[in-house]
Structure formats: C-alpha cells, structure tokens
Coordinates of C-alpha atoms and ligand atoms in Angstrom, one line a residue:
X1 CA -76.1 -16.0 58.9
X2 CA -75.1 -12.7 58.6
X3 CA -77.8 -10.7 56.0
X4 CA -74.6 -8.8 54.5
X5 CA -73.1 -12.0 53.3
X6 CA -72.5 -11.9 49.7
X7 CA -73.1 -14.6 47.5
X8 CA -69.8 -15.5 46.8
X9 CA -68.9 -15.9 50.5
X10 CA -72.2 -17.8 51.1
X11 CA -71.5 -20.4 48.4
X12 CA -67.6 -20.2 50.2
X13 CA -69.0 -21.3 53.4
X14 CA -71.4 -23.8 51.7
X15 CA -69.0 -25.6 50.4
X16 CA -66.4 -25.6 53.4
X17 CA -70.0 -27.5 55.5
X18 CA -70.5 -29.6 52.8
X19 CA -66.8 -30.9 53.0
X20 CA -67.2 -31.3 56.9
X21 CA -69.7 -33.6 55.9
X22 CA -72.8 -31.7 56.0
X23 CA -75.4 -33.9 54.1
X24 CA -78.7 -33.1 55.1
X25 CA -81.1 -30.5 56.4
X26 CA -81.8 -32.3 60.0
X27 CA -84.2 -29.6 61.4
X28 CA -87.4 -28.0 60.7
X29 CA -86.0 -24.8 61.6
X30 CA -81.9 -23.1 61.2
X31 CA -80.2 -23.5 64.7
X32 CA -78.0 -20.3 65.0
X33 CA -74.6 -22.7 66.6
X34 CA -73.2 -19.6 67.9
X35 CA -76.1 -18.9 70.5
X36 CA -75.8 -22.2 71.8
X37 CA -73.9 -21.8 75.0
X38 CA -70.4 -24.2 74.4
X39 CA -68.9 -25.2 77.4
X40 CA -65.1 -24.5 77.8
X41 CA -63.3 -27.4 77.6
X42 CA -60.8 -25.9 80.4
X43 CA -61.3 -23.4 83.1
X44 CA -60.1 -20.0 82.0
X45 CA -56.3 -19.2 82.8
X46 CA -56.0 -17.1 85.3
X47 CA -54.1 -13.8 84.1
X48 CA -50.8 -15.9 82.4
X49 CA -47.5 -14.2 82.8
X50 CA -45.7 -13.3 79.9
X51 CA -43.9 -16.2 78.6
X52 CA -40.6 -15.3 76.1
X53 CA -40.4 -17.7 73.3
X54 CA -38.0 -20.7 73.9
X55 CA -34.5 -19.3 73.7
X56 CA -32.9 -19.8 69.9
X57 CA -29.9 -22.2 69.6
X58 CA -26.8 -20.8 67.6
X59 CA -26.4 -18.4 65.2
X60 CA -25.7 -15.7 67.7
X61 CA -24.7 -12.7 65.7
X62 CA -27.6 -13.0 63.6
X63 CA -29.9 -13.7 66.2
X64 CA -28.2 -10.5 68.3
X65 CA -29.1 -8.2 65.6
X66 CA -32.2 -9.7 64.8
X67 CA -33.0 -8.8 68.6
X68 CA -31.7 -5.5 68.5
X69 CA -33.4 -4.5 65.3
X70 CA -36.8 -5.4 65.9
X71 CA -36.9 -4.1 69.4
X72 CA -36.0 -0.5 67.8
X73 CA -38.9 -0.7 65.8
X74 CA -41.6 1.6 67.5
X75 CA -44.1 0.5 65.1
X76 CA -45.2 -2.2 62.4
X77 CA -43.7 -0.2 59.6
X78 CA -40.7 0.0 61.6
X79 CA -40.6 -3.1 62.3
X80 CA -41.5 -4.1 58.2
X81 CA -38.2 -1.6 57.3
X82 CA -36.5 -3.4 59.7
X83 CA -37.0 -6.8 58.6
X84 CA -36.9 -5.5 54.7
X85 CA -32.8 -4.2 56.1
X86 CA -32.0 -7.6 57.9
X87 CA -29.2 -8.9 55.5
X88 CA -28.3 -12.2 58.0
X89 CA -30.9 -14.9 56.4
X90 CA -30.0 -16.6 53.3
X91 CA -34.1 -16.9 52.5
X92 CA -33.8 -13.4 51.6
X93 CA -31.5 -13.8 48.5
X94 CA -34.0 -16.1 46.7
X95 CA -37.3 -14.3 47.6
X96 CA -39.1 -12.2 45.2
X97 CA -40.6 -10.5 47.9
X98 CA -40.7 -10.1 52.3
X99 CA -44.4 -11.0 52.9
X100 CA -45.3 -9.1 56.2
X101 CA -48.8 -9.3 56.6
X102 CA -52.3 -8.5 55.6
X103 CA -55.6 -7.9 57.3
X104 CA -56.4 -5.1 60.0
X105 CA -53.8 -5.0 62.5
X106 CA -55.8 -3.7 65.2
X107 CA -58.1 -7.5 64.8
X108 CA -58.6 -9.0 67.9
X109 CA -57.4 -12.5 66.0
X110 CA -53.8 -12.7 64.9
X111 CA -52.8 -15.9 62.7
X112 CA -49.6 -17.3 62.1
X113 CA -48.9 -19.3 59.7
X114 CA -45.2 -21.0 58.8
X115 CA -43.7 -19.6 55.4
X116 CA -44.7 -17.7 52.1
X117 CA -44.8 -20.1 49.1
X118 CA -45.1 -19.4 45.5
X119 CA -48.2 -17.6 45.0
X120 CA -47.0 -15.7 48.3
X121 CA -43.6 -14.9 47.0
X122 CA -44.9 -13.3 43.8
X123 CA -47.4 -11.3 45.6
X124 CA -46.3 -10.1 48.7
X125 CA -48.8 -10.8 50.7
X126 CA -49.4 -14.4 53.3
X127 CA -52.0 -17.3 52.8
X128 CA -53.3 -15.9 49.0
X129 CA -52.5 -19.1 47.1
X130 CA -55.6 -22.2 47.5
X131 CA -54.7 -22.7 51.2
X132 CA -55.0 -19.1 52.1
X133 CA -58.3 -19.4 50.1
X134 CA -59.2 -22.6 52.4
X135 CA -58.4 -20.6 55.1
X136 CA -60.6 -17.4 54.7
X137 CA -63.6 -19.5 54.3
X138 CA -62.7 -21.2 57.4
X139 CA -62.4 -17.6 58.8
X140 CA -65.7 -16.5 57.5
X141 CA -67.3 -19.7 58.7
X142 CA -67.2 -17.8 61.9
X143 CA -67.8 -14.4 60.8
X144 CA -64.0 -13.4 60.5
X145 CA -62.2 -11.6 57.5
X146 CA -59.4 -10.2 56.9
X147 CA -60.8 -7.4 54.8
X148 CA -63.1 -6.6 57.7
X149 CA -62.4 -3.1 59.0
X150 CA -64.2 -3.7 62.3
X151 CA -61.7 -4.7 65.0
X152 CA -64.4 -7.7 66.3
X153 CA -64.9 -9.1 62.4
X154 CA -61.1 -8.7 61.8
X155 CA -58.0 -10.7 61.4
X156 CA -54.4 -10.4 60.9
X157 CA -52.2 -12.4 59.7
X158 CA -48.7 -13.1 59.2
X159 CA -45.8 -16.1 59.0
X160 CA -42.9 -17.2 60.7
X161 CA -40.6 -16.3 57.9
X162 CA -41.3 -13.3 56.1
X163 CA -39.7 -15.1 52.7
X164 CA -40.0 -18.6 50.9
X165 CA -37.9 -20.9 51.5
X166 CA -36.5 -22.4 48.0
X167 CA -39.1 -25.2 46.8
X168 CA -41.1 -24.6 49.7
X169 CA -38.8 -26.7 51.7
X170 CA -39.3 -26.7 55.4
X171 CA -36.8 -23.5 57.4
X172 CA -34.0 -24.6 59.0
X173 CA -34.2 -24.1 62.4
X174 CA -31.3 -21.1 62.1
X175 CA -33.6 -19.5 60.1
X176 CA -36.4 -19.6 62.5
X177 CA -34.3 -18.6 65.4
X178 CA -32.8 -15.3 63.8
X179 CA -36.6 -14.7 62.7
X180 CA -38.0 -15.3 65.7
X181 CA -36.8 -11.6 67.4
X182 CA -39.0 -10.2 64.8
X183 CA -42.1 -12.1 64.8
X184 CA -42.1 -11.7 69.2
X185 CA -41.9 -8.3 68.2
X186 CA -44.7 -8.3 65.6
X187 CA -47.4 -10.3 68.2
X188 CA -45.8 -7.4 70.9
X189 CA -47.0 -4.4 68.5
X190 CA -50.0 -6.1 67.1
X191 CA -51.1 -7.0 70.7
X192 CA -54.2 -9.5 69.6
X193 CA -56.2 -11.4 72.1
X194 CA -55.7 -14.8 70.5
X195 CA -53.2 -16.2 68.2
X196 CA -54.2 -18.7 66.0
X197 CA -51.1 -21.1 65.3
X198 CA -51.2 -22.8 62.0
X199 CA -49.1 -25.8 61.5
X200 CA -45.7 -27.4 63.2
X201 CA -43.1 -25.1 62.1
X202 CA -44.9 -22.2 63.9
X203 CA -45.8 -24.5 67.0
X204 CA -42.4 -25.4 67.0
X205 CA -40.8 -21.7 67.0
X206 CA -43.3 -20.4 69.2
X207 CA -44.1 -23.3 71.8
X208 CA -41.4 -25.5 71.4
X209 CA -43.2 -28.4 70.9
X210 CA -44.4 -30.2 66.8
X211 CA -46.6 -33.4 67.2
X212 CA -50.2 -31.0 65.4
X213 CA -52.2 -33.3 65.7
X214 CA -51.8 -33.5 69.4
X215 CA -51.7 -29.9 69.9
X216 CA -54.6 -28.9 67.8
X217 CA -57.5 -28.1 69.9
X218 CA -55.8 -27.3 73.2
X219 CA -55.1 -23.8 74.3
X220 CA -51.7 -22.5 74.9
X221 CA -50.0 -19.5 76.0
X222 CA -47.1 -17.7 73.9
X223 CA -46.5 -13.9 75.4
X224 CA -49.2 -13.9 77.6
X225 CA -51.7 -14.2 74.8
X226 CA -53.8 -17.4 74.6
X227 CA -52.9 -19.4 71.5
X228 CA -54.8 -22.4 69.6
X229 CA -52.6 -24.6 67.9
X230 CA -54.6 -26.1 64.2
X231 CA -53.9 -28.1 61.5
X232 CA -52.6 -26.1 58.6
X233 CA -55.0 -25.1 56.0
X234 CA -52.6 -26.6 53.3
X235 CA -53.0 -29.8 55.6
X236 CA -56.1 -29.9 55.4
X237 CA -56.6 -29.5 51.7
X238 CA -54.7 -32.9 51.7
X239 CA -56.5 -34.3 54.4
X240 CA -59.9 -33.4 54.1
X241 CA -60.9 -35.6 57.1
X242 CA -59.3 -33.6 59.4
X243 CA -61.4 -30.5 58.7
X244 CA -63.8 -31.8 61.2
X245 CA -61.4 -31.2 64.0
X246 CA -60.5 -28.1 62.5
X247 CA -64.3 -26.9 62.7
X248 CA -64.4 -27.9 66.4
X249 CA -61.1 -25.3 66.7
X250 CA -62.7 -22.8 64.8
X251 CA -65.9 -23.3 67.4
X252 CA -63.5 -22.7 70.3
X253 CA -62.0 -19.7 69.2
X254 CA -65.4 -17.9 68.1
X255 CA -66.4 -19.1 71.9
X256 CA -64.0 -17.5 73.0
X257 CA -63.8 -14.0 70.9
X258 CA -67.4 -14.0 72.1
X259 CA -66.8 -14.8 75.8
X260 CA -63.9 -11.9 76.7
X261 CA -65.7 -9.0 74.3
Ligands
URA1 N1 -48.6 -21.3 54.1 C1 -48.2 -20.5 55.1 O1 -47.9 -21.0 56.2 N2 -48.2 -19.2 54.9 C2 -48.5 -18.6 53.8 O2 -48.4 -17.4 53.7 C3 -48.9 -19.5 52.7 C4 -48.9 -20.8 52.9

C-alpha cells in the first residue's frame, strides 16, 4: 500500500475489495500481490504492426472531413478545436458540452470509454458521474490516477463520442464512424502503451467485434498499441458479480505496466 495514500482513497479501495468479496484477513502477515510474479496468460506479441481501425461504412462526406480535420491537427488542442468546429454529427446540437478528456496525457495508460452522459454533459469532463467514480477506485486499486502527474501513476482518459447521445441512448453506428477519424487521431497523439477499452460500443468501433464478456480479459491490438477489452464500470455497478473478472483485468494490466517499464 502506498504510505502517501490518503484516507479517502484508502477507504475507496476498501470498499471496491470488500465488493470483490473480500471477507476475511487470511494471513498472518499483508502479501504485497504486486510482487508476486503473475504469469502472462499469452506470450508477448512480437512488435504488432500498425493496424487502422476497421474501415467506417457510409456517411462519406462526414467521415471525409472528419479524416481530414483531425489529421491537420498537430496537437491535442488542435485536435480538441478541431472536433469543437466539426458541424457533421447531430450529437453535437443537443450536448451541453464536447467532453475531450481528462487526466495526464503523457500517462502510459489511455482509457476509452463509449459516450458522455449526464453528469458528463454538464461538466465537460469523461467518467465523473458514479461510474467514473467506480472507475478511479478501480484505477487506484492498482496505483493509477488520473490526477497523478507522474507519467508511470498516470492515466488518460477519453470516449468514443466526445457528446451525449440524447437519453444516454446507445450512438448510431454513423455517429461512431464520422468520430472515429478523431479518436485514431487522439490514441496517435497521446501515444500510450496500453489502451484500456471500456465496454461494447468502444470494442465495437475500435476492434470490430461486441460480445464483452468474451473479450474482456484477452489482449488485443488497435494501432499497434496493446489493448484490454473490460466490462464497463457502469456495467459493473449493475452487475457487481462481475467485478471479480474485472479485478483479474486490472491485475493484467498492472503486470504489464510493470513488465515493459
Ligand atoms: N460512460 C462512458 O463510457 N463515458 C463517460 O464519460 C461516462 C460514462
């Protein structure tokens, strides 16, 4: 445990064991699970080749300036303008706000989550409402924050869609499409060494594939950049069960931060 940890965040943590199912104190003495040498579950991939998102189906003017827009922008406040001008998705009209991101953009974790809801919207900022409260305890179960300033401690984070869809319904898959451009772009400038893929609708724009349950756990590749699939934190609130698994992921990915430092 680190000795820096403030109450708040210990109690945070606490609580997120406890509903793993943590009951007891089984040993005499703490065991530190991060020094305990986790075997991979698969051999490490040899050096991937980019890969370019699957190719977006329709839509093709929007999706052609989406392109051309957000491979102009030299930068992530470039590339934040940029989206802020794109006048092509119908998302934007109802938004309050484009959410962009938080957290330290130089972290060697990016996450992505699917769309900004209410709490979101009003705020301007991804994952603040009760799942993006799950989800930074999950994140500082292993030592992660997005308020770290330390490149190894941080993560960034940002969403498919940059604005919430109308009662939190689910984008269309136009929507995703003339978004996607923007969010290749945004991994591309970020340049992380994992991406953490929350939920179906970003599986689906960035691998593919939906079926999370299936996905969750196994490495992928999207842009060259290894990328865990999990159950979304709002998921998970639902189905507390589940946050077993998720703990495993969680395991897999600190592995793995700790193994290519
Ligand atoms: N769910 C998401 O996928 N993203 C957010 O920013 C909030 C909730």
């Amino acid at each position: 445990m680190n000795p820096d940890l403030d109450p708040q965040t210990a109690l945070a943590m606490l609580g997120w064991q406890v509903d793993l199912g943590v009951s007891d104190a089984i040993g005499e003495v703490p065991v530190n699970r991060y020094e305990v040498v986790v075997e991979a579950k698969k051999p490490k991939p040899k050096a991937p080749p980019p890969v370019a998102p699957p190719e977006p189906q329709g839509n093709g003017a929007a999706i052609a300036a989406a392109r051309q827009m957000a491979a102009a922008a030299p930068d992530l406040i470039a590339l934040k303008s940029a989206m802020a001008a794109y006048d092509h998705c119908e998302l934007k009209k109802g938004a309050r706000n484009l959410v962009f991101a938080d957290g330290n953009p130089t972290a060697r974790l990016m996450v992505i989550g699917e769309a900004p809801g209410r709490d979101e919207d009003r705020l301007g900022f991804p994952f603040v409402g009760k799942a993006g409260q799950l989800l930074d305890n999950m994140l500082a179960a292993i030592d992660l924050s997005r308020k770290a300033e330390d490149a190894e401690n941080a993560v960034y984070i940002t969403n498919v869609l940059p604005w919430r869809p109308p009662q939190n319904r689910d984008p269309s898959p136009d929507e995703i499409a003339m978004m996607l451009p923007f969010l290749a772009r945004h991994i591309e400038l970020v340049q992380p060494d994992f991406l953490v893929l929350m939920g179906n609708i970003t599986c689906q724009a960035l691998l593919g594939k939906r079926g999370i349950t299936r996905l969750r756990g196994n490495w992928e590749t999207v842009q060259g950049i290894p990328a865990m699939p999990m159950t979304h934190p709002a998921y998970l609130l639902r189905t507390p069960e589940a946050k077993r698994e998720a703990w495993l992921d969680l395991q897999d990915i600190r592995a793995r931060l700790k193994d290519k430092q």
